[in-house]
Structure formats: structure tokens, C-alpha cells
């Protein structure tokens, strides 16, 4: 008789049938948008998507399997409510667009594994933890491959929670706090663009790099406009210390993943992730902001590939309802002519 564990084993065999080296389209066939897939013992969860957006929550896990010993060194802070916040964002985005973002959730405690570190610190040499770490990256890579295949570019956000005194969103682009304490011209210097997790977007963008992180249509500014204090942003251009600049995932799937770009968002708790109402409000603000951000900064609607606005040439009729930010942009104006 088949035990539930045996069923999971069969499911895993199916999941593993789509390695990163698979033929183009294989991952697309393997992972159905809106369906949930799991890694070993269900510790990593992947909700497959069809939007050009990937969201991961590495530190919101609660599971503490006895078979994996606790890590002895590193950081163990639990980002309370971030797993639930990721699910709320997925639900809101699906409601607004009719399609799914790619969501990757670590359901296991950070005491057992840190899914925002390289494998040595993440797993402390524990082979069972290393399997989970590889699940995490296998799903993220599948999501990245799908987004790049369908859209040629896209955005990744690594979602966290901080306990800093100032209640604001900390937008991490891999710059230190001091890097921001300069003029916009200095911030836009080539060495900062190269170091940025948004470098793939910056390469497409004709505006100075500083506009991308603290201009009118920076993600921090758009969130701040919707009632969620954020830094860096136009309103708060230089982060206060302490400030989280972005970690391992932001480097791997942002800076080093072109044509994908990415960032880390460290969320404050109150009003953002402390209860269902907060999470729903933030999910709406983030989705509303990303719809503008995608058009203004990435030149792509937050929509699935099958949506006519993505695959068909942009016409004057389609340009008309675009936000003012997009109409002002050179590239968009050129496309609209
Ligand atoms: Zn975290």
C-alpha cells in the first residue's frame, strides 16, 4: 500500500524531471501557473506563475523537523508574517491581473536553514539541509527561466521583515547607506550601476540611475505615495542606520541574473505584515505600485504573455490609458507614435 510519503516521492520525481538544463519550454510545461509544487518533505513551496514577477520569502518558515539539527552559527531572526505576506501579494496580484506571480516560500525555520545565504553558512554542512537549499534555488531558477523565456526581462523581490526602530520599508539594491549620501549625479556613477541589483533595468533605462532608486517612479517613492514609508525614495532619499542593503538572493537573482533585475524589501511589521488587514493593504499598494513601475521603468506591463498588450505592437489606442509616467518616457513615446 502506498503511504503518503511514497506519494510525495512520486511527486518529487515529477518535479525533478525539469532540470535547469531542460529544453526551452520544458519548465513552462512542467509548472502550471497557479499550481503549487514542493521540494523535499514540503519544506520549499513554489506557486508557479505566468507574470514577469518573482517573489520569494526565505525567512518566514516555522517548520522544525527533528531530522535536521539546529544551526549553531549565523543569524536566526524569524521574519514573522512574511510567508503570509507573500501569499497575500500573490492573491492580490491574481485578483488584479487574472494571472499569477512566481512565489517561492521557505517553510522551514531559519534555525535549520538560511535560504538567503550561500550553502556553507545556510546549511552548516548538513546534507538534509543542503537538499532543501537546492530545492530553493531550483524553483527560483525555474521561475527565472520562465520569466526570461516569456518576456526577456522581469523583476524579482526578496521579501523580509526587520525589527528596526523606524517603521519604514527598506529597499535594498546592494548599496550601503553611505552610497546614498551623495548627489544624484554621484549616485548615478557607472560603478554604482554595476554594483546594483537593478543593473539589468538600468541598462534599458535612459534616465539617470538615481531616478530608478529615488526618483518619482522609484518603487520606494510609489509605495510611499500609497501610505507606506520607504527608503530610499524621493521623500527619504538617504536610508537611516541600521539599514539592510540586500543579501545573497538579491545578488544572485538581481545583480547577477540579467536580464532579470531584483531588489530586497525589508518590511516593518506594524501596518504591513502584523495581521491579515495590514497584509491585504500592503499587497494592494505593492501591486498598484508595481503596475506603474513595470510600465515606467521596465517598459513592460504587469501582465501575462498572452495579453495582447505584451505581444502586439503598442498602438495609440493602447497607449492612451497608460499612466502619465509612461507617456512622459522617451521610449514609451517612441513606441506610441
Ligand atoms: Zn530576513
mmCIF file of C-alpha atoms and ligand atoms in Angstrom:
data_model
loop_
_atom_site.group_PDB
_atom_site.id
_atom_site.type_symbol
_atom_site.label_atom_id
_atom_site.label_comp_id
_atom_site.label_asym_id
_atom_site.label_seq_id
_atom_site.Cartn_x
_atom_site.Cartn_y
_atom_site.Cartn_z
ATOM 1 C CA UNK A 1 0.000 0.000 0.000
ATOM 2 C CA UNK A 2 1.283 3.460 -0.865
ATOM 3 C CA UNK A 3 1.992 5.684 2.071
ATOM 4 C CA UNK A 4 1.570 9.482 1.826
ATOM 5 C CA UNK A 5 5.379 9.739 1.905
ATOM 6 C CA UNK A 6 5.535 7.488 -1.165
ATOM 7 C CA UNK A 7 3.106 9.775 -2.969
ATOM 8 C CA UNK A 8 5.346 12.717 -2.206
ATOM 9 C CA UNK A 9 8.276 10.754 -3.553
ATOM 10 C CA UNK A 10 6.415 10.261 -6.827
ATOM 11 C CA UNK A 11 5.564 13.959 -6.930
ATOM 12 C CA UNK A 12 9.199 14.821 -6.381
ATOM 13 C CA UNK A 13 10.234 12.577 -9.235
ATOM 14 C CA UNK A 14 7.883 14.527 -11.474
ATOM 15 C CA UNK A 15 9.224 17.851 -10.198
ATOM 16 C CA UNK A 16 12.846 16.853 -10.684
ATOM 17 C CA UNK A 17 12.106 15.917 -14.277
ATOM 18 C CA UNK A 18 12.564 19.571 -15.283
ATOM 19 C CA UNK A 19 16.173 20.468 -14.544
ATOM 20 C CA UNK A 20 17.619 23.890 -15.325
ATOM 21 C CA UNK A 21 19.250 22.487 -18.466
ATOM 22 C CA UNK A 22 15.911 21.284 -19.851
ATOM 23 C CA UNK A 23 14.905 22.147 -23.369
ATOM 24 C CA UNK A 24 13.283 25.557 -23.754
ATOM 25 C CA UNK A 25 9.641 25.259 -22.851
ATOM 26 C CA UNK A 26 10.081 22.235 -20.598
ATOM 27 C CA UNK A 27 9.704 24.223 -17.404
ATOM 28 C CA UNK A 28 6.755 26.006 -18.915
ATOM 29 C CA UNK A 29 5.037 22.658 -19.491
ATOM 30 C CA UNK A 30 6.100 21.318 -16.142
ATOM 31 C CA UNK A 31 4.876 24.092 -13.889
ATOM 32 C CA UNK A 32 1.319 25.259 -14.381
ATOM 33 C CA UNK A 33 0.554 28.838 -13.322
ATOM 34 C CA UNK A 34 -1.360 28.919 -10.058
ATOM 35 C CA UNK A 35 -0.389 25.335 -9.153
ATOM 36 C CA UNK A 36 1.716 24.595 -6.075
ATOM 37 C CA UNK A 37 4.822 22.407 -6.138
ATOM 38 C CA UNK A 38 7.006 21.218 -3.283
ATOM 39 C CA UNK A 39 10.574 20.186 -2.698
ATOM 40 C CA UNK A 40 11.856 17.562 -0.235
ATOM 41 C CA UNK A 41 9.407 16.980 2.619
ATOM 42 C CA UNK A 42 7.437 20.063 1.534
ATOM 43 C CA UNK A 43 9.923 22.461 3.103
ATOM 44 C CA UNK A 44 10.120 24.621 -0.025
ATOM 45 C CA UNK A 45 6.910 25.674 -1.743
ATOM 46 C CA UNK A 46 6.669 27.040 -5.270
ATOM 47 C CA UNK A 47 3.486 28.596 -6.610
ATOM 48 C CA UNK A 48 4.177 28.729 -10.325
ATOM 49 C CA UNK A 49 3.399 31.929 -12.181
ATOM 50 C CA UNK A 50 2.933 33.418 -15.621
ATOM 51 C CA UNK A 51 3.643 37.081 -14.829
ATOM 52 C CA UNK A 52 7.114 38.671 -15.268
ATOM 53 C CA UNK A 53 7.432 38.936 -11.491
ATOM 54 C CA UNK A 54 9.059 36.643 -8.906
ATOM 55 C CA UNK A 55 8.685 36.976 -5.134
ATOM 56 C CA UNK A 56 10.489 34.910 -2.502
ATOM 57 C CA UNK A 57 10.137 34.739 1.273
ATOM 58 C CA UNK A 58 13.174 32.952 2.754
ATOM 59 C CA UNK A 59 12.776 33.709 6.466
ATOM 60 C CA UNK A 60 9.091 33.227 7.268
ATOM 61 C CA UNK A 61 9.230 29.455 7.880
ATOM 62 C CA UNK A 62 8.054 27.754 11.061
ATOM 63 C CA UNK A 63 8.746 24.061 10.488
ATOM 64 C CA UNK A 64 11.370 22.476 12.752
ATOM 65 C CA UNK A 65 11.932 18.891 11.625
ATOM 66 C CA UNK A 66 13.863 16.815 14.164
ATOM 67 C CA UNK A 67 15.891 15.200 11.400
ATOM 68 C CA UNK A 68 17.736 18.429 10.699
ATOM 69 C CA UNK A 69 19.928 19.668 13.524
ATOM 70 C CA UNK A 70 19.827 23.322 14.508
ATOM 71 C CA UNK A 71 22.468 25.608 13.033
ATOM 72 C CA UNK A 72 24.897 26.831 15.642
ATOM 73 C CA UNK A 73 26.265 29.924 13.924
ATOM 74 C CA UNK A 74 24.732 32.686 11.863
ATOM 75 C CA UNK A 75 21.585 34.761 12.125
ATOM 76 C CA UNK A 76 18.348 33.160 13.240
ATOM 77 C CA UNK A 77 15.823 36.014 13.204
ATOM 78 C CA UNK A 78 12.342 34.898 12.155
ATOM 79 C CA UNK A 79 10.701 37.335 9.710
ATOM 80 C CA UNK A 80 7.241 36.995 11.219
ATOM 81 C CA UNK A 81 4.359 37.212 8.804
ATOM 82 C CA UNK A 82 6.432 37.366 5.619
ATOM 83 C CA UNK A 83 5.268 33.949 4.405
ATOM 84 C CA UNK A 84 1.682 35.108 4.870
ATOM 85 C CA UNK A 85 2.506 38.449 3.236
ATOM 86 C CA UNK A 86 3.887 36.671 0.167
ATOM 87 C CA UNK A 87 0.627 34.718 -0.139
ATOM 88 C CA UNK A 88 -1.420 37.912 0.261
ATOM 89 C CA UNK A 89 0.595 39.571 -2.528
ATOM 90 C CA UNK A 90 0.024 36.565 -4.788
ATOM 91 C CA UNK A 91 -3.725 36.701 -4.130
ATOM 92 C CA UNK A 92 -3.946 40.452 -4.754
ATOM 93 C CA UNK A 93 -1.884 40.267 -7.916
ATOM 94 C CA UNK A 94 -4.047 37.435 -9.206
ATOM 95 C CA UNK A 95 -7.191 39.384 -8.420
ATOM 96 C CA UNK A 96 -5.931 42.467 -10.250
ATOM 97 C CA UNK A 97 -4.377 40.783 -13.283
ATOM 98 C CA UNK A 98 -6.065 37.407 -13.574
ATOM 99 C CA UNK A 99 -2.590 35.827 -13.565
ATOM 100 C CA UNK A 100 -0.011 34.590 -11.081
ATOM 101 C CA UNK A 101 3.352 35.862 -9.907
ATOM 102 C CA UNK A 102 6.011 33.235 -9.190
ATOM 103 C CA UNK A 103 6.106 32.719 -5.410
ATOM 104 C CA UNK A 104 8.839 30.762 -3.618
ATOM 105 C CA UNK A 105 8.425 30.215 0.119
ATOM 106 C CA UNK A 106 10.787 28.592 2.608
ATOM 107 C CA UNK A 107 8.516 26.896 5.152
ATOM 108 C CA UNK A 108 11.321 25.631 7.374
ATOM 109 C CA UNK A 109 12.749 27.579 10.319
ATOM 110 C CA UNK A 110 15.877 29.654 9.891
ATOM 111 C CA UNK A 111 17.288 27.637 12.803
ATOM 112 C CA UNK A 112 17.532 24.746 10.340
ATOM 113 C CA UNK A 113 18.489 26.529 7.127
ATOM 114 C CA UNK A 114 19.020 30.089 5.934
ATOM 115 C CA UNK A 115 17.686 30.436 2.404
ATOM 116 C CA UNK A 116 19.365 33.830 1.991
ATOM 117 C CA UNK A 117 22.961 32.634 2.400
ATOM 118 C CA UNK A 118 25.471 30.677 0.364
ATOM 119 C CA UNK A 119 25.317 26.951 1.007
ATOM 120 C CA UNK A 120 28.037 26.714 3.671
ATOM 121 C CA UNK A 121 26.534 29.212 6.082
ATOM 122 C CA UNK A 122 22.989 28.315 5.009
ATOM 123 C CA UNK A 123 23.224 24.603 5.838
ATOM 124 C CA UNK A 124 26.164 24.225 8.262
ATOM 125 C CA UNK A 125 27.301 21.103 6.393
ATOM 126 C CA UNK A 126 24.047 19.219 6.958
ATOM 127 C CA UNK A 127 23.247 17.119 3.842
ATOM 128 C CA UNK A 128 19.493 17.155 4.553
ATOM 129 C CA UNK A 129 19.530 20.942 4.725
ATOM 130 C CA UNK A 130 21.580 21.102 1.541
ATOM 131 C CA UNK A 131 18.831 19.222 -0.351
ATOM 132 C CA UNK A 132 16.373 21.887 0.782
ATOM 133 C CA UNK A 133 18.767 24.678 -0.207
ATOM 134 C CA UNK A 134 18.996 23.192 -3.695
ATOM 135 C CA UNK A 135 15.174 22.977 -3.858
ATOM 136 C CA UNK A 136 15.018 26.688 -3.098
ATOM 137 C CA UNK A 137 17.362 27.569 -5.947
ATOM 138 C CA UNK A 138 15.905 25.028 -8.355
ATOM 139 C CA UNK A 139 12.491 26.661 -8.052
ATOM 140 C CA UNK A 140 13.913 30.183 -8.248
ATOM 141 C CA UNK A 141 15.888 29.210 -11.335
ATOM 142 C CA UNK A 142 12.803 27.666 -12.941
ATOM 143 C CA UNK A 143 10.889 30.878 -12.236
ATOM 144 C CA UNK A 144 13.695 32.999 -13.657
ATOM 145 C CA UNK A 145 13.931 30.824 -16.779
ATOM 146 C CA UNK A 146 10.179 31.072 -17.350
ATOM 147 C CA UNK A 147 10.153 34.859 -16.950
ATOM 148 C CA UNK A 148 13.162 35.357 -19.232
ATOM 149 C CA UNK A 149 11.774 32.956 -21.810
ATOM 150 C CA UNK A 150 8.365 34.637 -21.892
ATOM 151 C CA UNK A 151 9.329 38.282 -21.503
ATOM 152 C CA UNK A 152 13.074 38.721 -21.983
ATOM 153 C CA UNK A 153 13.195 40.648 -18.698
ATOM 154 C CA UNK A 154 11.404 40.885 -15.381
ATOM 155 C CA UNK A 155 11.639 41.711 -11.705
ATOM 156 C CA UNK A 156 12.484 39.708 -8.592
ATOM 157 C CA UNK A 157 11.807 40.774 -4.994
ATOM 158 C CA UNK A 158 13.228 39.004 -1.948
ATOM 159 C CA UNK A 159 10.817 39.732 0.901
ATOM 160 C CA UNK A 160 11.975 40.095 4.505
ATOM 161 C CA UNK A 161 10.984 41.629 7.817
ATOM 162 C CA UNK A 162 13.114 43.849 10.054
ATOM 163 C CA UNK A 163 12.708 44.974 13.648
ATOM 164 C CA UNK A 164 14.386 48.344 13.336
ATOM 165 C CA UNK A 165 13.132 51.260 15.379
ATOM 166 C CA UNK A 166 11.945 53.307 12.409
ATOM 167 C CA UNK A 167 8.851 51.786 10.841
ATOM 168 C CA UNK A 168 9.638 52.004 7.138
ATOM 169 C CA UNK A 169 10.280 49.730 4.186
ATOM 170 C CA UNK A 170 13.994 49.327 3.494
ATOM 171 C CA UNK A 171 14.536 48.929 -0.239
ATOM 172 C CA UNK A 172 17.775 47.017 -0.843
ATOM 173 C CA UNK A 173 19.659 47.439 -4.105
ATOM 174 C CA UNK A 174 23.005 46.226 -2.714
ATOM 175 C CA UNK A 175 24.251 49.732 -1.918
ATOM 176 C CA UNK A 176 25.384 50.673 1.570
ATOM 177 C CA UNK A 177 23.727 53.506 3.459
ATOM 178 C CA UNK A 178 26.755 55.693 2.724
ATOM 179 C CA UNK A 179 26.457 55.089 -1.022
ATOM 180 C CA UNK A 180 23.195 57.050 -0.971
ATOM 181 C CA UNK A 181 24.587 60.006 0.952
ATOM 182 C CA UNK A 182 25.756 61.716 -2.247
ATOM 183 C CA UNK A 183 24.251 63.806 -5.054
ATOM 184 C CA UNK A 184 22.047 62.137 -7.652
ATOM 185 C CA UNK A 185 24.836 62.633 -10.174
ATOM 186 C CA UNK A 186 27.310 60.777 -7.965
ATOM 187 C CA UNK A 187 24.812 58.036 -7.201
ATOM 188 C CA UNK A 188 24.349 57.539 -10.955
ATOM 189 C CA UNK A 189 28.081 56.864 -11.473
ATOM 190 C CA UNK A 190 28.880 53.716 -13.513
ATOM 191 C CA UNK A 191 30.384 51.845 -10.550
ATOM 192 C CA UNK A 192 27.099 52.153 -8.653
ATOM 193 C CA UNK A 193 25.102 50.933 -11.646
ATOM 194 C CA UNK A 194 27.404 47.920 -11.995
ATOM 195 C CA UNK A 195 27.018 47.076 -8.309
ATOM 196 C CA UNK A 196 23.246 47.464 -8.365
ATOM 197 C CA UNK A 197 20.719 44.656 -8.240
ATOM 198 C CA UNK A 198 18.760 46.737 -10.772
ATOM 199 C CA UNK A 199 21.559 46.909 -13.303
ATOM 200 C CA UNK A 200 19.531 44.999 -15.926
ATOM 201 C CA UNK A 201 16.789 47.639 -15.744
ATOM 202 C CA UNK A 202 19.319 50.460 -15.646
ATOM 203 C CA UNK A 203 20.783 49.171 -18.905
ATOM 204 C CA UNK A 204 17.394 49.628 -20.609
ATOM 205 C CA UNK A 205 16.657 52.935 -18.972
ATOM 206 C CA UNK A 206 17.589 56.314 -20.420
ATOM 207 C CA UNK A 207 17.120 58.159 -17.145
ATOM 208 C CA UNK A 208 19.914 58.683 -14.614
ATOM 209 C CA UNK A 209 20.313 55.667 -12.331
ATOM 210 C CA UNK A 210 19.377 57.726 -9.262
ATOM 211 C CA UNK A 211 15.855 58.090 -10.688
ATOM 212 C CA UNK A 212 15.491 54.333 -10.550
ATOM 213 C CA UNK A 213 16.095 54.171 -6.796
ATOM 214 C CA UNK A 214 14.813 57.533 -5.549
ATOM 215 C CA UNK A 215 13.081 59.362 -8.409
ATOM 216 C CA UNK A 216 9.380 59.982 -8.981
ATOM 217 C CA UNK A 217 8.830 56.419 -10.154
ATOM 218 C CA UNK A 218 11.218 54.521 -7.915
ATOM 219 C CA UNK A 219 9.449 51.660 -6.149
ATOM 220 C CA UNK A 220 10.096 53.248 -2.745
ATOM 221 C CA UNK A 221 8.527 56.503 -3.908
ATOM 222 C CA UNK A 222 5.480 54.759 -5.360
ATOM 223 C CA UNK A 223 4.946 52.837 -2.110
ATOM 224 C CA UNK A 224 5.427 55.981 -0.048
ATOM 225 C CA UNK A 225 2.818 57.735 -2.218
ATOM 226 C CA UNK A 226 0.410 54.966 -1.183
ATOM 227 C CA UNK A 227 0.947 55.403 2.536
ATOM 228 C CA UNK A 228 3.859 53.024 3.177
ATOM 229 C CA UNK A 229 7.004 54.892 4.277
ATOM 230 C CA UNK A 230 10.032 53.633 2.359
ATOM 231 C CA UNK A 231 13.722 54.400 1.907
ATOM 232 C CA UNK A 232 15.436 55.114 -0.396
ATOM 233 C CA UNK A 233 12.662 57.087 -2.055
ATOM 234 C CA UNK A 234 12.129 60.621 -3.260
ATOM 235 C CA UNK A 235 10.793 61.520 0.165
ATOM 236 C CA UNK A 236 13.519 59.659 2.117
ATOM 237 C CA UNK A 237 16.499 59.616 -0.271
ATOM 238 C CA UNK A 238 19.151 58.501 2.226
ATOM 239 C CA UNK A 239 18.394 55.495 4.459
ATOM 240 C CA UNK A 240 18.935 55.798 8.175
ATOM 241 C CA UNK A 241 21.162 53.349 10.045
ATOM 242 C CA UNK A 242 20.532 50.484 10.667
ATOM 243 C CA UNK A 243 19.652 49.665 7.085
ATOM 244 C CA UNK A 244 19.594 46.311 5.276
ATOM 245 C CA UNK A 245 21.148 46.663 1.835
ATOM 246 C CA UNK A 246 20.124 43.326 0.272
ATOM 247 C CA UNK A 247 21.583 39.864 0.675
ATOM 248 C CA UNK A 248 22.614 36.700 -1.131
ATOM 249 C CA UNK A 249 19.374 36.213 -3.089
ATOM 250 C CA UNK A 250 19.353 39.832 -4.235
ATOM 251 C CA UNK A 251 22.848 39.382 -5.630
ATOM 252 C CA UNK A 252 22.166 36.045 -7.269
ATOM 253 C CA UNK A 253 18.763 36.837 -8.794
ATOM 254 C CA UNK A 254 19.208 40.605 -9.141
ATOM 255 C CA UNK A 255 22.698 41.861 -9.851
ATOM 256 C CA UNK A 256 23.959 38.593 -11.346
ATOM 257 C CA UNK A 257 20.804 37.426 -13.142
ATOM 258 C CA UNK A 258 20.479 39.813 -16.105
ATOM 259 C CA UNK A 259 18.164 40.220 -17.933
ATOM 260 C CA UNK A 260 16.323 39.723 -14.646
ATOM 261 C CA UNK A 261 16.667 42.551 -12.118
ATOM 262 C CA UNK A 262 15.782 42.441 -8.451
ATOM 263 C CA UNK A 263 15.763 44.004 -5.035
ATOM 264 C CA UNK A 264 15.201 43.181 -1.406
ATOM 265 C CA UNK A 265 12.357 44.681 0.576
ATOM 266 C CA UNK A 266 12.782 44.618 4.348
ATOM 267 C CA UNK A 267 9.329 45.290 5.709
ATOM 268 C CA UNK A 268 8.456 46.826 9.037
ATOM 269 C CA UNK A 269 5.800 44.899 10.917
ATOM 270 C CA UNK A 270 3.089 47.319 12.033
ATOM 271 C CA UNK A 271 0.606 48.077 9.300
ATOM 272 C CA UNK A 272 2.443 45.901 6.783
ATOM 273 C CA UNK A 273 2.583 42.302 7.969
ATOM 274 C CA UNK A 274 1.200 42.188 11.534
ATOM 275 C CA UNK A 275 -2.296 40.965 10.635
ATOM 276 C CA UNK A 276 -4.487 39.995 7.688
ATOM 277 C CA UNK A 277 -5.810 43.530 7.222
ATOM 278 C CA UNK A 278 -2.305 45.017 7.116
ATOM 279 C CA UNK A 279 -1.065 42.374 4.719
ATOM 280 C CA UNK A 280 -4.016 42.917 2.371
ATOM 281 C CA UNK A 281 -3.431 46.686 2.389
ATOM 282 C CA UNK A 282 0.273 46.326 1.656
ATOM 283 C CA UNK A 283 -0.382 43.712 -1.018
ATOM 284 C CA UNK A 284 -2.701 46.153 -2.781
ATOM 285 C CA UNK A 285 -0.241 49.050 -2.507
ATOM 286 C CA UNK A 286 2.627 46.906 -3.809
ATOM 287 C CA UNK A 287 0.595 45.579 -6.733
ATOM 288 C CA UNK A 288 -0.647 49.075 -7.617
ATOM 289 C CA UNK A 289 2.933 50.376 -7.403
ATOM 290 C CA UNK A 290 4.390 47.537 -9.463
ATOM 291 C CA UNK A 291 1.865 48.073 -12.245
ATOM 292 C CA UNK A 292 3.178 51.620 -12.644
ATOM 293 C CA UNK A 293 6.809 50.596 -12.059
ATOM 294 C CA UNK A 294 6.734 47.905 -14.721
ATOM 295 C CA UNK A 295 5.391 50.347 -17.316
ATOM 296 C CA UNK A 296 7.615 53.253 -16.296
ATOM 297 C CA UNK A 297 10.911 51.513 -15.575
ATOM 298 C CA UNK A 298 10.858 48.146 -17.313
ATOM 299 C CA UNK A 299 8.782 49.062 -20.372
ATOM 300 C CA UNK A 300 6.561 46.049 -19.828
ATOM 301 C CA UNK A 301 3.043 45.758 -18.433
ATOM 302 C CA UNK A 302 2.487 43.593 -15.371
ATOM 303 C CA UNK A 303 0.513 41.136 -17.440
ATOM 304 C CA UNK A 304 0.829 37.602 -18.772
ATOM 305 C CA UNK A 305 2.421 36.832 -22.124
ATOM 306 C CA UNK A 306 -0.901 36.015 -23.752
ATOM 307 C CA UNK A 307 -2.220 39.503 -23.032
ATOM 308 C CA UNK A 308 -2.370 41.407 -26.364
ATOM 309 C CA UNK A 309 -0.620 44.439 -24.865
ATOM 310 C CA UNK A 310 2.528 42.326 -24.422
ATOM 311 C CA UNK A 311 2.809 40.529 -27.737
ATOM 312 C CA UNK A 312 1.161 43.013 -30.110
ATOM 313 C CA UNK A 313 2.792 46.270 -31.187
ATOM 314 C CA UNK A 314 1.783 49.155 -28.989
ATOM 315 C CA UNK A 315 -0.818 51.296 -30.715
ATOM 316 C CA UNK A 316 -2.103 54.737 -29.969
ATOM 317 C CA UNK A 317 -5.278 53.202 -28.608
ATOM 318 C CA UNK A 318 -3.317 51.080 -26.144
ATOM 319 C CA UNK A 319 -1.099 53.979 -25.161
ATOM 320 C CA UNK A 320 -3.957 56.205 -24.160
ATOM 321 C CA UNK A 321 -4.768 54.566 -20.809
ATOM 322 C CA UNK A 322 -1.121 54.223 -19.764
ATOM 323 C CA UNK A 323 -0.094 56.195 -16.702
ATOM 324 C CA UNK A 324 1.294 59.666 -17.118
ATOM 325 C CA UNK A 325 4.712 58.406 -16.026
ATOM 326 C CA UNK A 326 4.845 56.132 -19.050
ATOM 327 C CA UNK A 327 3.638 58.736 -21.509
ATOM 328 C CA UNK A 328 6.450 61.030 -20.460
ATOM 329 C CA UNK A 329 9.119 58.489 -21.108
ATOM 330 C CA UNK A 330 11.076 58.725 -24.345
ATOM 331 C CA UNK A 331 10.955 55.022 -25.073
ATOM 332 C CA UNK A 332 7.244 54.840 -24.483
ATOM 333 C CA UNK A 333 6.543 57.949 -26.534
ATOM 334 C CA UNK A 334 8.550 56.437 -29.338
ATOM 335 C CA UNK A 335 6.570 53.209 -29.148
ATOM 336 C CA UNK A 336 3.305 55.109 -29.111
ATOM 337 C CA UNK A 337 3.911 57.095 -32.248
HETATM 338 ZN ZN1 LIG B 1 15.084 38.107 6.511
#
